[in-house]
mmCIF file of C-alpha atoms and ligand atoms in Angstrom:
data_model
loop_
_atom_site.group_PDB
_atom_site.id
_atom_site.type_symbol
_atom_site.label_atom_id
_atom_site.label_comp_id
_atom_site.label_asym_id
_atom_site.label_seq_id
_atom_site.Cartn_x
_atom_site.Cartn_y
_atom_site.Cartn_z
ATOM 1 C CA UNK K 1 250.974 114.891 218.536
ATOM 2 C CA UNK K 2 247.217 114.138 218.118
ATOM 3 C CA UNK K 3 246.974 115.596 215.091
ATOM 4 C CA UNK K 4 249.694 113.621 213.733
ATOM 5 C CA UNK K 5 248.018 110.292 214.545
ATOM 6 C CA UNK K 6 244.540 111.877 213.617
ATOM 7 C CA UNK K 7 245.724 113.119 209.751
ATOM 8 C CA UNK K 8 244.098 110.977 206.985
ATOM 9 C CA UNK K 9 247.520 109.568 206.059
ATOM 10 C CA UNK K 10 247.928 107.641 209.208
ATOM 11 C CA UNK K 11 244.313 106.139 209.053
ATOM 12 C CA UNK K 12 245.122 104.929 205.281
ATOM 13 C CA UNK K 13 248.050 103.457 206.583
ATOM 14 C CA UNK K 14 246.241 101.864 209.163
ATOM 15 C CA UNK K 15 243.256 100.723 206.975
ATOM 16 C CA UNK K 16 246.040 98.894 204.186
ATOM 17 C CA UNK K 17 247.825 96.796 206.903
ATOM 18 C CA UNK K 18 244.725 95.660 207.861
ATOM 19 C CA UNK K 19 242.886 95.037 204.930
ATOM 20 C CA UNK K 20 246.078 93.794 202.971
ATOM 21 C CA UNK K 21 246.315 90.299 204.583
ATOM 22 C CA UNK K 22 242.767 89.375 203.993
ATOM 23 C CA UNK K 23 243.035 90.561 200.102
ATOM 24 C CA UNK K 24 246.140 88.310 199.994
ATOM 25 C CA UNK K 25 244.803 85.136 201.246
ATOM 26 C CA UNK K 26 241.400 85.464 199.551
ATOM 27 C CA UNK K 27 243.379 85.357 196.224
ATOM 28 C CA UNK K 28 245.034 82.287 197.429
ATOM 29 C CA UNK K 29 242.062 80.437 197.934
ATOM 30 C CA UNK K 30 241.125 81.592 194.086
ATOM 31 C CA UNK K 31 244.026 79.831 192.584
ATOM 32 C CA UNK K 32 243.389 79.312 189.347
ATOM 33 C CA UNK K 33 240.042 80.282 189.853
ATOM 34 C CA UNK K 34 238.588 76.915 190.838
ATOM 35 C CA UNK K 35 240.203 75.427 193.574
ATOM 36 C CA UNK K 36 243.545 74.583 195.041
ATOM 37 C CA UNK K 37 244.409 71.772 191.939
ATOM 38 C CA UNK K 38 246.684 72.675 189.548
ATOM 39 C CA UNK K 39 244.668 70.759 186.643
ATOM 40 C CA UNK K 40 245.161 67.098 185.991
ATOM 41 C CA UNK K 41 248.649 65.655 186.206
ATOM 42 C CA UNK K 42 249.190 67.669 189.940
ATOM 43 C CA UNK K 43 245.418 66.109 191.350
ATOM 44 C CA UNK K 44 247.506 62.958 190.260
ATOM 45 C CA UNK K 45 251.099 63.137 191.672
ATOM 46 C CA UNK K 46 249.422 64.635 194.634
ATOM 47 C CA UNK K 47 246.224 61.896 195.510
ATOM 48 C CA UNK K 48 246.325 59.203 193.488
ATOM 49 C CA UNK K 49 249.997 58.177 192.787
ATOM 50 C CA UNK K 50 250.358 58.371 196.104
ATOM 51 C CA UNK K 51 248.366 54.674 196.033
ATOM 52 C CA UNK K 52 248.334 54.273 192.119
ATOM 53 C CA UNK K 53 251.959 54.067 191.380
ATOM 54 C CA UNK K 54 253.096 52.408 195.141
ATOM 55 C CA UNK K 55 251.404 49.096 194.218
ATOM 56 C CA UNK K 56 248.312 49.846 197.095
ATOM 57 C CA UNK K 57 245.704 49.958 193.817
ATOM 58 C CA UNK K 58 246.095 49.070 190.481
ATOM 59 C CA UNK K 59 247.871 50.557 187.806
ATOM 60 C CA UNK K 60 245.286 53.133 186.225
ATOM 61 C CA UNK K 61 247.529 54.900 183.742
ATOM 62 C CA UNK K 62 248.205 53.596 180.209
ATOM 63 C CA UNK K 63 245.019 51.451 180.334
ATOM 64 C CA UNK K 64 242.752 54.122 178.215
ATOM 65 C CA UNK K 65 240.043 53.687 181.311
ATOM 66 C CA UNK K 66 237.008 56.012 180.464
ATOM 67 C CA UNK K 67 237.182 59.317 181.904
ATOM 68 C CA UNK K 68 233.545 59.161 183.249
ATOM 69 C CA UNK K 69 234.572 56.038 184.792
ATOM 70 C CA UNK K 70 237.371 56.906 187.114
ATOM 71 C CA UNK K 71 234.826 59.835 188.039
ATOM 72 C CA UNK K 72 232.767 57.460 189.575
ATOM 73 C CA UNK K 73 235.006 55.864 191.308
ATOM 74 C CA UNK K 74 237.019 58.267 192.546
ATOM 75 C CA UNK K 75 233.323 60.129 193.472
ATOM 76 C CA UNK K 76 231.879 56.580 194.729
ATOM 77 C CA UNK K 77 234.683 55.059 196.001
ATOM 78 C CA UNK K 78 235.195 51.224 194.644
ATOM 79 C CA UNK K 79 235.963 48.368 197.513
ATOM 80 C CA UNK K 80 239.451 48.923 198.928
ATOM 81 C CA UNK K 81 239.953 52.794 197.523
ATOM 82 C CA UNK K 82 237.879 55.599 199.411
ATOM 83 C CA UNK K 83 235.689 57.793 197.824
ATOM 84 C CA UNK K 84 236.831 61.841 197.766
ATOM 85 C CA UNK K 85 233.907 64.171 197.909
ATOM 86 C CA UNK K 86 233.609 67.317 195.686
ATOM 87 C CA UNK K 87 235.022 69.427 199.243
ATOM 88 C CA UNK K 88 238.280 67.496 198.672
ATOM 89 C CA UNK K 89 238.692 67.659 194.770
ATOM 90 C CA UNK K 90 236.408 70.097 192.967
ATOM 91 C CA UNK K 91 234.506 68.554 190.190
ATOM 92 C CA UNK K 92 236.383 70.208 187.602
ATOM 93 C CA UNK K 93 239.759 69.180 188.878
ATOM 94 C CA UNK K 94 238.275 65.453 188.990
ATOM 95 C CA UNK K 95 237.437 65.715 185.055
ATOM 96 C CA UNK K 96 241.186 67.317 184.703
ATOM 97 C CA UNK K 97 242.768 63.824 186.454
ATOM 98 C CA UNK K 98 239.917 61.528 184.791
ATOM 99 C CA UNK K 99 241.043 63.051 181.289
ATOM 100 C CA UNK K 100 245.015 62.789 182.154
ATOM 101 C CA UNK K 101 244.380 59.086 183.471
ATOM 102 C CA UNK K 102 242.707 57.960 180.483
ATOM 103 C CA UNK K 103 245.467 59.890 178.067
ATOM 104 C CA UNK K 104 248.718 59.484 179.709
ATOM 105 C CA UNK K 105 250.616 56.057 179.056
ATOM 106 C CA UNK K 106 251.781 53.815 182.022
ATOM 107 C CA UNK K 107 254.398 54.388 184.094
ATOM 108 C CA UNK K 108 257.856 53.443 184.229
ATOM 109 C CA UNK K 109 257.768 49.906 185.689
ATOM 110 C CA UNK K 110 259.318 50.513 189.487
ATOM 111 C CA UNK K 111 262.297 48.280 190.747
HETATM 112 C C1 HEC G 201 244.393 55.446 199.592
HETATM 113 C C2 HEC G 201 244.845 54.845 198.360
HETATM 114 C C3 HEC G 201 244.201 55.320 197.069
HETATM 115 C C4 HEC G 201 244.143 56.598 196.573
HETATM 116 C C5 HEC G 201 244.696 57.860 197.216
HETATM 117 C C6 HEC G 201 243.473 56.510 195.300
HETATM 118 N N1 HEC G 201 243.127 55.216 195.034
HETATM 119 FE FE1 HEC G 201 242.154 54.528 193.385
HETATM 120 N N2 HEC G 201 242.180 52.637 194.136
HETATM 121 C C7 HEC G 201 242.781 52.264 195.333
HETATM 122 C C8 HEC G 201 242.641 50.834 195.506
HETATM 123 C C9 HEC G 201 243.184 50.025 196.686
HETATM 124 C C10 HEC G 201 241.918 50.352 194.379
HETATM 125 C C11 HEC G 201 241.497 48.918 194.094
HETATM 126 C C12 HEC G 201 240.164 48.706 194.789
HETATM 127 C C13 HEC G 201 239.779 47.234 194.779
HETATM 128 O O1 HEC G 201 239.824 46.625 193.709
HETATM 129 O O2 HEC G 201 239.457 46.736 195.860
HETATM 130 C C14 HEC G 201 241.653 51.526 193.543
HETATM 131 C C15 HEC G 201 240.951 51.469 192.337
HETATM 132 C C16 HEC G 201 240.809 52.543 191.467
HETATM 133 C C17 HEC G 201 240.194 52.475 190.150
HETATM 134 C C18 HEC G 201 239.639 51.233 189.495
HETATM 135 C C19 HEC G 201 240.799 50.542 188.791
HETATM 136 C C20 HEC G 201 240.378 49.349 187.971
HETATM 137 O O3 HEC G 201 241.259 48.491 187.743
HETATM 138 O O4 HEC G 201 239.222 49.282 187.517
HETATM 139 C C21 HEC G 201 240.270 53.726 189.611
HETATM 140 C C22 HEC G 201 239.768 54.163 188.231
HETATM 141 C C23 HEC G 201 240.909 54.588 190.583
HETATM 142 N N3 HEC G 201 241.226 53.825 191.690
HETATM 143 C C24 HEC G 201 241.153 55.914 190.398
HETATM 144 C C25 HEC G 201 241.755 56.762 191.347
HETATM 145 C C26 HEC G 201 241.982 58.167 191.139
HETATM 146 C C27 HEC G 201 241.641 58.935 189.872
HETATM 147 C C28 HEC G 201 242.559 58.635 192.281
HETATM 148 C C29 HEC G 201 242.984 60.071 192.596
HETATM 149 C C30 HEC G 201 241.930 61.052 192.577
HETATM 150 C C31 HEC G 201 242.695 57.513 193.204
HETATM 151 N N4 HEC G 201 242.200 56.403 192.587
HETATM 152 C C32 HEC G 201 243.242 57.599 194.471
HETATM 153 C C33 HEC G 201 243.422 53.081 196.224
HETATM 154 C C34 HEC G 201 243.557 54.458 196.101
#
């Protein structure tokens, strides 16, 4: 009996389920390798349509609005909208949304 639960196996075993969840969830926070954004166009359909396409702010799409721009507001903040901090978009995912912003055309006109 104690020299089954004292073999090597059974302390492997032991060690993996332990070890595994921490491995697993370190990797999520790694997503992509630089935060939890999925590039451009999700930082957008997540944060800012949520204001920018509800009529709470402006239409920003389709206007060709400089990239470094809508950096500094979205960094700054800009009257009514709040400013996000690099803890809640990375600045990489920021230039990812700036860059999509200033591409992509304006949306569909709402009912
Ligand atoms: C909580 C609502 C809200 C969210 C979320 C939000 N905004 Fe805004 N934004 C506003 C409002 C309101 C204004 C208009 C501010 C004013 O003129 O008083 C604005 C203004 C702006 C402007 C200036 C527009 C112009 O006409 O010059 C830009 C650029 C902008 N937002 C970009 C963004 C980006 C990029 C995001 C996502 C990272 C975002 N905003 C998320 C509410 C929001």
């Amino acid at each position: 009996m104690s020299s089954l639960l004292n073999s090597a196996a059974v302390k492997r075993t032991f060690a993996a389920c332990f070890a595994l969840p921490f491995v697993v969830l370190a990797g999520n926070a790694a997503a992509d390798g630089d935060g939890v954004w999925k590039g451009g166009e999700n930082v957008y359909a997540k944060v800012c349509g949520h204001c920018h396409e509800n009529k709470v702010g402006p239409v920003i799409k389709g206007r060709q609005l400089p990239p470094a721009y809508i950096t500094a507001v979205v960094r700054n903040g800009f009257r009514a909208m709040p400013a996000f901090p690099a803890s809640f978009i990375d600045d990489n995912s920021l230039q990812q949304v700036a860059e999509y912003i200033s591409k992509a055309s304006a949306p569909a006109a709402k009912p």
